[in-house]
Coordinates of C-alpha atoms in Angstrom, one line a residue:
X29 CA 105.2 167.9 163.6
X30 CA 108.7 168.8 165.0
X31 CA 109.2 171.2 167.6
X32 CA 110.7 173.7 165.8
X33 CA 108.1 174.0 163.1
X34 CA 105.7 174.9 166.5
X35 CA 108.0 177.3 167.8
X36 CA 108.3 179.0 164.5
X37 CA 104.0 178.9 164.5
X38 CA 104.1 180.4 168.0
X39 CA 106.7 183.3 167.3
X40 CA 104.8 184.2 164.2
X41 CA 101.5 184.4 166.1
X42 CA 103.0 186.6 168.6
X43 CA 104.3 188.9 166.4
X44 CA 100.9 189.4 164.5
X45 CA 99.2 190.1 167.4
X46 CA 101.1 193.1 168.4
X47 CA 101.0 194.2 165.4
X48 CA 97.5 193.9 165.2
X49 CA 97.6 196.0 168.6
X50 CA 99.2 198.9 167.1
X51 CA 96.8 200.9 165.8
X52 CA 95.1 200.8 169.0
X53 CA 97.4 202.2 170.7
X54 CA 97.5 205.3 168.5
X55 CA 93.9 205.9 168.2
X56 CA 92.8 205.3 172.3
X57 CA 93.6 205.8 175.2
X58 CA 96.2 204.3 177.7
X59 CA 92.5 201.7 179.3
X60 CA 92.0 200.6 175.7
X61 CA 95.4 199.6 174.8
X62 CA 95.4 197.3 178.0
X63 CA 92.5 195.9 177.7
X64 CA 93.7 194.8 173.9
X65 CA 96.7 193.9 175.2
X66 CA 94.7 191.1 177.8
X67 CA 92.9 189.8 175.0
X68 CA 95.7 189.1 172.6
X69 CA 97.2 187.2 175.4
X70 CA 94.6 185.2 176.2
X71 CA 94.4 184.0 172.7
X72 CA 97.9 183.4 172.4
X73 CA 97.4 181.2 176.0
X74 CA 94.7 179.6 174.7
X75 CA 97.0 179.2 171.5
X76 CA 99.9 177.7 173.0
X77 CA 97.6 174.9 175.0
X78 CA 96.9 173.5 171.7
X79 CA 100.5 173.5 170.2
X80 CA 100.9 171.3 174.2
X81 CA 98.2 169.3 173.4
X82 CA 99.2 168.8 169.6
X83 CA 102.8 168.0 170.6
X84 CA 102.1 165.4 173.4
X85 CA 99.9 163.7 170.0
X86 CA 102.6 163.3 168.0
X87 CA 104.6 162.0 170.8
X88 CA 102.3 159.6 171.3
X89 CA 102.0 158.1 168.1
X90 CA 105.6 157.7 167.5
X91 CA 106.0 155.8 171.0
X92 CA 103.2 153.5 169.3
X93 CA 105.2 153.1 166.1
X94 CA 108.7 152.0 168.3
X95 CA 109.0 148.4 169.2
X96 CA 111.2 147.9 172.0
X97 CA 114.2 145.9 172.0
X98 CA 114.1 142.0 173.1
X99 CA 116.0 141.2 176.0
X100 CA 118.9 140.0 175.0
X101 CA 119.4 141.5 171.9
X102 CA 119.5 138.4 169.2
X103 CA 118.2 135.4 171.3
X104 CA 114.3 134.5 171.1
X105 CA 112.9 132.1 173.5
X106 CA 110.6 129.1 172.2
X107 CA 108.6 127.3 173.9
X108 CA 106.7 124.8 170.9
X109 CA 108.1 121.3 171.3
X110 CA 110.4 122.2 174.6
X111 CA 111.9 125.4 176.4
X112 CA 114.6 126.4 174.7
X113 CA 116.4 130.0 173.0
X114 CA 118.0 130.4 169.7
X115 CA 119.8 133.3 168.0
X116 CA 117.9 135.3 165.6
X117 CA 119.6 134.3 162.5
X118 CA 119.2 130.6 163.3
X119 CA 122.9 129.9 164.0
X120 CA 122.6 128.8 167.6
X121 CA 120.1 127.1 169.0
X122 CA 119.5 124.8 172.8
X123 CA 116.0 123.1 173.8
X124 CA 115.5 121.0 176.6
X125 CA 113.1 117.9 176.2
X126 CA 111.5 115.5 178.4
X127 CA 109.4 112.8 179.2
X128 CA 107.8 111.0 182.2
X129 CA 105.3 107.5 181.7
X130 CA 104.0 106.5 185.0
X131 CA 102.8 102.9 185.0
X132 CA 100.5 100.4 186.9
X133 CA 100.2 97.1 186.0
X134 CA 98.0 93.9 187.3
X135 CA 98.5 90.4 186.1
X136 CA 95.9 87.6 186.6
X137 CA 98.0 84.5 186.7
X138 CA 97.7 81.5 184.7
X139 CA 100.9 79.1 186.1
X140 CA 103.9 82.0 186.6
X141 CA 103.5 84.3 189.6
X142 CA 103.6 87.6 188.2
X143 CA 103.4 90.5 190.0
X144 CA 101.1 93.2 190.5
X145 CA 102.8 97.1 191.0
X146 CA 103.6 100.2 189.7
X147 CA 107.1 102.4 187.8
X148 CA 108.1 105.1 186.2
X149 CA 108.3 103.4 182.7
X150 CA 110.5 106.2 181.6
X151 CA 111.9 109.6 183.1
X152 CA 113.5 111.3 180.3
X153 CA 115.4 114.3 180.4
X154 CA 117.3 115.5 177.3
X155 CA 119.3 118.6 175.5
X156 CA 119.6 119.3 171.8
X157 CA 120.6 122.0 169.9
X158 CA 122.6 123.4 166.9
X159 CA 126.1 125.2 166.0
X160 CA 125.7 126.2 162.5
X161 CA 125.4 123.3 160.7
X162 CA 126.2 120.8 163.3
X163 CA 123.4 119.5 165.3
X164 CA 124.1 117.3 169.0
X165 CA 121.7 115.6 171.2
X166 CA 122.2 114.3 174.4
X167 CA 119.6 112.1 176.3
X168 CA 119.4 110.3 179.5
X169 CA 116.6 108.0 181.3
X170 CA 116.6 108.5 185.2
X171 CA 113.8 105.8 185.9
X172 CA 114.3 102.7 188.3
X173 CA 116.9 103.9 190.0
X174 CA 119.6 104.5 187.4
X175 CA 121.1 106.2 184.4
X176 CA 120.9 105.1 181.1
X177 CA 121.8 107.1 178.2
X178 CA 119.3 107.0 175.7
X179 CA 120.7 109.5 172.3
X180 CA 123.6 110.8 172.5
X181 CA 124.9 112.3 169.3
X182 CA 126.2 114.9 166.8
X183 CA 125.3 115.4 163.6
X184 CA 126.4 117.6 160.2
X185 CA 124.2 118.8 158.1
X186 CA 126.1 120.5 155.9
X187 CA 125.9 118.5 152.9
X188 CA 122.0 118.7 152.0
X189 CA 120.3 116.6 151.6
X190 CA 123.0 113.9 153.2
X191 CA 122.7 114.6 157.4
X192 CA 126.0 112.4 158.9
X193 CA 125.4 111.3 162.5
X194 CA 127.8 110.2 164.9
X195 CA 127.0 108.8 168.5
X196 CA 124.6 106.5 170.6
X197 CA 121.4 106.4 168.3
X198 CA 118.8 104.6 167.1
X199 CA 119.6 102.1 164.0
X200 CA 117.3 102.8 161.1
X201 CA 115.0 99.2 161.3
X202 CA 111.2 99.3 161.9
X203 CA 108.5 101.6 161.9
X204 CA 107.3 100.7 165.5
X205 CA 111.0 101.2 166.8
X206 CA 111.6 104.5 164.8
X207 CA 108.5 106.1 166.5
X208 CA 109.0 107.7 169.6
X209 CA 107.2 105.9 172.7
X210 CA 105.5 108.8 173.2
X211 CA 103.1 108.3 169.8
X212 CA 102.8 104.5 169.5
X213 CA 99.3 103.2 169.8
X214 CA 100.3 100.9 172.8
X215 CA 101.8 101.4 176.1
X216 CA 104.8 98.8 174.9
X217 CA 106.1 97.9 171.0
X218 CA 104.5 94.6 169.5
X219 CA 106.5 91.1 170.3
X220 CA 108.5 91.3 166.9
X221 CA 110.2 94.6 168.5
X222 CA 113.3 92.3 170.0
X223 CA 114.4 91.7 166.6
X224 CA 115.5 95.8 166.0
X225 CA 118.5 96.5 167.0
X226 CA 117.6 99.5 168.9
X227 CA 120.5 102.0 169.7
X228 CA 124.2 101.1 169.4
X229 CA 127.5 103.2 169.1
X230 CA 127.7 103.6 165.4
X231 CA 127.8 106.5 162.6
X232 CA 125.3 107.0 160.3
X233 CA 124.0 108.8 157.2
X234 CA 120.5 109.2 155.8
X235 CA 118.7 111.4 153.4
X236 CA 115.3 112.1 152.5
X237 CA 112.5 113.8 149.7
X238 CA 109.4 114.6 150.3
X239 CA 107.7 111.1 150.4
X240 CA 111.0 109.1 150.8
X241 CA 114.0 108.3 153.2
X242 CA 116.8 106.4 152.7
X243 CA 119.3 105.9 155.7
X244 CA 122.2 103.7 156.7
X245 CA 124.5 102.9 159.3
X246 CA 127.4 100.9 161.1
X247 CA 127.6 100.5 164.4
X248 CA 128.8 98.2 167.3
X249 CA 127.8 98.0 170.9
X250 CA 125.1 99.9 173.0
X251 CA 126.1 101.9 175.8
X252 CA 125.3 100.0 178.7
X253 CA 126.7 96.5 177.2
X254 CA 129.9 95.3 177.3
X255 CA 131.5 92.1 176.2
X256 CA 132.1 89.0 178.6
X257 CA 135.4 88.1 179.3
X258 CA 136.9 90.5 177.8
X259 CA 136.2 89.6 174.2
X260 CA 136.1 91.9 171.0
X261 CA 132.7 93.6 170.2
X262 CA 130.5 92.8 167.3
X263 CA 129.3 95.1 164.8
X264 CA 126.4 95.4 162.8
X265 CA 125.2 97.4 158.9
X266 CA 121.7 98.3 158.7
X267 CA 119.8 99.6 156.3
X268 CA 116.0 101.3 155.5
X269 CA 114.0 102.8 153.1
X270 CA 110.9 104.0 153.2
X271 CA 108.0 105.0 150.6
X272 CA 104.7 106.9 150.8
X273 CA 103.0 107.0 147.4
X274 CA 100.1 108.9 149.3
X275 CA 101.1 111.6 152.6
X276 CA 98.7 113.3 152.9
X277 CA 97.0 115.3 156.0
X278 CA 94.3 112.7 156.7
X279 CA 95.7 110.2 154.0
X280 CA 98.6 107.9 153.8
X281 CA 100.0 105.1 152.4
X282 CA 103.7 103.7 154.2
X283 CA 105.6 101.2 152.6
X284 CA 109.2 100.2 154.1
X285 CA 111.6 97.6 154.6
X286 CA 114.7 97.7 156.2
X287 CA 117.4 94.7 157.2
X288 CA 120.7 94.8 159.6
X289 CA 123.6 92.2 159.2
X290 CA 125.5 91.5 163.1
X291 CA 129.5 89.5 163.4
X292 CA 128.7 89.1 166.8
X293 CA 132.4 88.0 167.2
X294 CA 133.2 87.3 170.7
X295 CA 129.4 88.3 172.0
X296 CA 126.8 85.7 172.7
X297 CA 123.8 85.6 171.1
X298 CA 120.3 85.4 172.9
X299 CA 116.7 86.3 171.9
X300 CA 113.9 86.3 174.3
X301 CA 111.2 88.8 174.8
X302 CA 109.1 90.0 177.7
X303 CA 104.9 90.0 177.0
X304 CA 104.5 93.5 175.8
X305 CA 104.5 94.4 179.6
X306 CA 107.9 95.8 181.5
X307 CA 107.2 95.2 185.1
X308 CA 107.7 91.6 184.9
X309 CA 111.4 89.9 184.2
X310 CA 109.5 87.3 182.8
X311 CA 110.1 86.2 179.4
X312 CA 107.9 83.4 178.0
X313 CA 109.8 83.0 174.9
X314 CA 113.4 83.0 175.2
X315 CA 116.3 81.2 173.4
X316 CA 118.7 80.9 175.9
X317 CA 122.6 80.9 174.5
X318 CA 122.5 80.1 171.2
X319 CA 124.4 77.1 170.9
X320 CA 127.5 76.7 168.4
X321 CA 129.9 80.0 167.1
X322 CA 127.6 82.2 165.3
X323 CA 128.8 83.7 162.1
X324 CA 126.4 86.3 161.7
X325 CA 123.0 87.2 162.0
X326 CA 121.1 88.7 159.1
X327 CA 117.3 90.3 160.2
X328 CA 115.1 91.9 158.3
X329 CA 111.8 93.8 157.9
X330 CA 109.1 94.5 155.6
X331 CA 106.7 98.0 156.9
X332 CA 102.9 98.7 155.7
X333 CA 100.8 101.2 156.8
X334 CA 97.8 103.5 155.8
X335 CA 95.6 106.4 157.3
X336 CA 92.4 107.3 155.7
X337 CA 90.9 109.8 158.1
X338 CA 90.5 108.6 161.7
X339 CA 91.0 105.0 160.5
X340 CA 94.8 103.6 160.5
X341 CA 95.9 100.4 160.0
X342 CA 99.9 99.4 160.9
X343 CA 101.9 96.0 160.6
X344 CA 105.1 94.8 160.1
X345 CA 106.6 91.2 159.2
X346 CA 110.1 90.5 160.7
X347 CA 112.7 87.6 160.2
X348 CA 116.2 86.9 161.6
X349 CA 118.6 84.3 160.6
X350 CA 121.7 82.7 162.4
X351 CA 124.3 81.0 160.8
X352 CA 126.0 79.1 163.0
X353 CA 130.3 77.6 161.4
X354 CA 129.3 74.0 162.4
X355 CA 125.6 73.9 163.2
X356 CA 122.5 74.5 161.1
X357 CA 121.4 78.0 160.3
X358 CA 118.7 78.6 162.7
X359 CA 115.4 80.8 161.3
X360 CA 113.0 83.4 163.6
X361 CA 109.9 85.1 162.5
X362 CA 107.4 87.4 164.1
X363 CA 105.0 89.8 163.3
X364 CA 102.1 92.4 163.9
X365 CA 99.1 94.1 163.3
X366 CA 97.3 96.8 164.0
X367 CA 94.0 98.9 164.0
X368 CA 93.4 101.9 165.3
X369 CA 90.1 104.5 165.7
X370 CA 90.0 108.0 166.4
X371 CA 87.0 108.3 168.6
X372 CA 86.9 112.6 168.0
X373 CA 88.3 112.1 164.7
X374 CA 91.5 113.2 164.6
X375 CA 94.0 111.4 162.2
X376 CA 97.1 109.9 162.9
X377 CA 100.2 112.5 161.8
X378 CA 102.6 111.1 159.2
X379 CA 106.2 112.8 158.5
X380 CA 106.5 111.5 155.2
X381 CA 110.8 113.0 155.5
X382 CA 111.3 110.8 158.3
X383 CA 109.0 107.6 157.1
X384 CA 107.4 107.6 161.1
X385 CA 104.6 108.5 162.9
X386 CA 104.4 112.0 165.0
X387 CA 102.3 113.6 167.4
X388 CA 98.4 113.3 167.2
X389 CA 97.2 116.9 168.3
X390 CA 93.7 117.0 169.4
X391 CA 91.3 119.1 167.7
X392 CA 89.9 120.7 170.9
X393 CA 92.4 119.6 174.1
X394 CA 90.8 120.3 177.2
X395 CA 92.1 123.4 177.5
X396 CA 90.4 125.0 174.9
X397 CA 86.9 123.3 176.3
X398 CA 87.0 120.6 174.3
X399 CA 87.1 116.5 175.0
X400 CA 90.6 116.1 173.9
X401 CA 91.3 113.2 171.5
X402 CA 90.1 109.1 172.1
X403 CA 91.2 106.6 170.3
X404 CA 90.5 103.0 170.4
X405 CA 93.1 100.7 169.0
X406 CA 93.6 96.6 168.6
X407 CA 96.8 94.2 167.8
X408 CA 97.7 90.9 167.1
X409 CA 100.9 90.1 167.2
X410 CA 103.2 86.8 167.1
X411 CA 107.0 85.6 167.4
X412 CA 108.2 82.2 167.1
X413 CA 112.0 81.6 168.3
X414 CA 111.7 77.7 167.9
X415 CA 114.1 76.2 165.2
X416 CA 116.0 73.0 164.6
X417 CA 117.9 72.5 168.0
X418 CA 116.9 75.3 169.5
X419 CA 113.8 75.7 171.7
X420 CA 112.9 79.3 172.4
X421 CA 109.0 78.9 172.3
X422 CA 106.4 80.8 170.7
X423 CA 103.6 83.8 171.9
X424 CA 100.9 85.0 170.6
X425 CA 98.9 88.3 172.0
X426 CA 95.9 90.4 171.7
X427 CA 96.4 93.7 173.0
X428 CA 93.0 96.3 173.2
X429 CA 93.8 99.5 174.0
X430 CA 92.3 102.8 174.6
X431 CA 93.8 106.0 174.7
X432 CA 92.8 109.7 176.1
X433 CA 94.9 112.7 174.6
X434 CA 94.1 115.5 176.8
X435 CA 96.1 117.7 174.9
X436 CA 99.2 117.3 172.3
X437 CA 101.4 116.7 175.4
X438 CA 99.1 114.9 178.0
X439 CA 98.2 111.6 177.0
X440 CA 96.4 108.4 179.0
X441 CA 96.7 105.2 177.9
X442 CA 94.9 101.7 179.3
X443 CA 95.8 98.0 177.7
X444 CA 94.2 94.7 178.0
X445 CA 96.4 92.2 176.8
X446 CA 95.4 88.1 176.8
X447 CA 99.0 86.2 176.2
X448 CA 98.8 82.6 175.0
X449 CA 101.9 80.8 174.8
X450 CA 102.9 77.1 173.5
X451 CA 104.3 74.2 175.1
X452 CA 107.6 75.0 174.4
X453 CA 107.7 78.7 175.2
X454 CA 109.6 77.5 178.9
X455 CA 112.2 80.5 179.2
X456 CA 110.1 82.2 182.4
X457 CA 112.5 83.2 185.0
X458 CA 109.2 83.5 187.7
X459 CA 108.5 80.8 190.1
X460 CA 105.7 78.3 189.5
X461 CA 102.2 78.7 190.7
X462 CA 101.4 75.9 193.7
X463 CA 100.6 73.0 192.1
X464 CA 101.8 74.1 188.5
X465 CA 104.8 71.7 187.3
X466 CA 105.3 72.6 183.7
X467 CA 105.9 76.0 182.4
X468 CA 104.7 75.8 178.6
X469 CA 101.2 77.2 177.9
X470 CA 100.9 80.0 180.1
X471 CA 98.4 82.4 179.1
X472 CA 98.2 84.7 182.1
X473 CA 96.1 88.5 181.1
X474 CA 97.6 92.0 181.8
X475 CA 95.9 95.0 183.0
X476 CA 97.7 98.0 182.5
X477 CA 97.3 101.6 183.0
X478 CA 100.1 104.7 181.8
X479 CA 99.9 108.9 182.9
X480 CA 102.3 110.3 180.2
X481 CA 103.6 114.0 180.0
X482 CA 106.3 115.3 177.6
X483 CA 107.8 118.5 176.9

């Protein structure tokens, strides 16, 4: 009710009850008259307390019915996935990211001395964002003592469904490299891993449906490298697609493949591999300088997976070729496999667009007054780099995991792993073991423990 509609109720009200009061006056005496007089005010008193009360109703109501303004007019503040603002219509947008995997390990020795201790596996701090259709990252690690930058791109996405990338990124090769650390089933990436060719400088382009992805890129060196001597940098095409006849929630079925050419040109080529475990230098298997000018190198990958409820199974076959102008071509194979068991139930999360594995979300974290998530998980996994003249060794591990995911963000992990290694896998950079005289067929087991938070 407006307030003129109440002051037009009050006037009118006032008017009738004078007039109401005139007869009185003419028929009694001067006592009378006053004493109708009094009671016409008090009603209208009593009157205009419940126009006061009425109007500080309607007042009421219509501050209910007025949201106030955000600060900041047309920014909104997210905190899902990171901490980060974005304008209202979705033209501008900055989140910052990060990560940080504390380790312990402990070795029992077999013939290397290996080295019990502790690091930060990864500190990862990052930015991202969008300006209208143009999309940048930029990502750094800050663990052991130094920077390395990790992605560090920008991308258009104005030509849908095509995204064009441009930076320091991950080539598209291998479902265990493509997912992020933070959602592997293991604390470190199966023994086949060395063959991807993780992140160079390169530019890229990749599109997707809703159960497929196709992406491809050139690139030449990673950030940190740079060629000896001065030489000219290699470069290298790579290539994947992925499949998923079946995506489903608690369903899936991955199939993939993917396979990256290299003309090294003036860079030397060497494969070795560390024992799924990072605290140790030590690589068992390890090809030294391939000997001879290498033409090329042509690797490639074939990708199978499947989730049916809280049962996955993951594995990947991987193969890289050397062609060398005067020597034999030179062959390397590894491979893995993989079972994992969600202990609560819980599924492993597919993105079916991307052709990777995402975050597992419990479903009750601790928070809520649940258990969290536990998952049990097993690998075997195997890489040969011994071929014709060269002498690289082979490895073979069995890897038992188990892993507590106190929420979507906070996640323990613990790994037994037994390592058995041939008579030719000599590469170890570690000093002997008293008494130990010959470095082929060391089979030493890891113990190893990770606290992960990321944000």
């Amino acid at each position: 009710m407006h307030r003129s509609r109440f002051l037009a109720k009050t006037t009118a009200l006032s008017v009738a009850g004078v007039l109401a009061a005139l007869p009185a006056f003419a028929q009694t005496g001067q006592q009378q008259q006053i004493e109708q007089l009094m009671q016409q005010l008090e009603i209208q008193k009593k009157m205009m307390e419940n126009i006061s009360r009425e109007l500080e109703q309607v007042r009421a109501e219509q501050a209910k019915q007025t949201k106030p303004t955000a600060p900041g007019g047309d920014v909104e503040v997210t905190t899902k996935g990171g901490i980060g603002v974005q304008s209202k219509d979705g033209n501008f947008s900055f989140k910052i990211n990060g990560r940080v995997q504390t380790d312990y390990t402990s070795y029992t020795q077999d013939k290397t001395e290996l080295g019990d201790g502790t690091e930060f596996r990864r500190v990862y701090l990052s930015g991202a964002g969008a300006l209208w259709d143009w999309g940048y990252k930029i990502e750094a690690d800050f663990a052991n003592d130094g920077v390395a930058l990790q992605d560090v791109y920008l991308a258009y996405r104005g030509l849908k469904p095509v995204t064009l990338t441009v930076g320091h990124f991950k080539q598209p090769f291998s479902l265990d490299q493509l997912t992020s650390d933070t959602n592997v089933a293991f604390m470190e990436r199966a023994l086949p891993d060395i063959f991807a060719p993780g992140r160079l400088i390169s530019v890229g382009a990749n599109t997707n449906g809703g159960n497929w992805t196709l992406a491809a890129t050139g690139g030449s060196g990673s950030a940190s490298n740079d060629v000896a001597n001065e030489g000219d940098e290699g470069y290298a095409l790579t290539a994947r697609a992925t499949f998923a006849p079946v995506h489903e929630a608690t369903e899936v079925i991955h199939l993939g493949g993917a396979v990256t050419w290299k003309n090294p040109q003036d860079e030397a080529i060497r494969i070795r591999q560390r024992p799924e475990s990072h605290l140790t230098a030590t690589r068992f298997v390890d090809t030294g300088t391939i000997p001879g000018k290498v033409d090329d190198v042509l690797t490639y990958g074939a990708e199978l997976a499947t989730v049916y409820g809280p049962l996955s199974l993951q594995g990947e076959y991987m193969g890289s070729s050397v062609s060398r102008a005067a020597l034999s071509t030179l062959d390397f194979k590894g491979w893995y496999a993989l079972v994992s068991v969600f202990l609560t139930g819980e599924s492993r999360k597919y993105e079916a667009n991307k052709g990777i594995f995402g975050r597992v979300v419990p479903t009750r974290s601790l928070e809520d007054g649940g258990f969290g998530a536990w998952e049990i998980a097993l690998r075997y996994s195997a890489i040969d780099l011994t071929d014709k003249d060269v002498t690289g060794g082979g490895e073979k591990n069995i890897t038992l995991g188990l892993n507590w995911y106190a929420n979507a963000y906070v996640r323990f992990l613990a790994n037994y792993i037994w390592v058995n290694t041939d008579n030719q896998a000599t590469g170890s950079s570690g000093p002997l073991l008293p008494g130990e005289t010959f470095r082929g067929d060391d089979d030493p087991r890891i113990f190893m423990l990770r606290a992960q938070v990321d944000f």
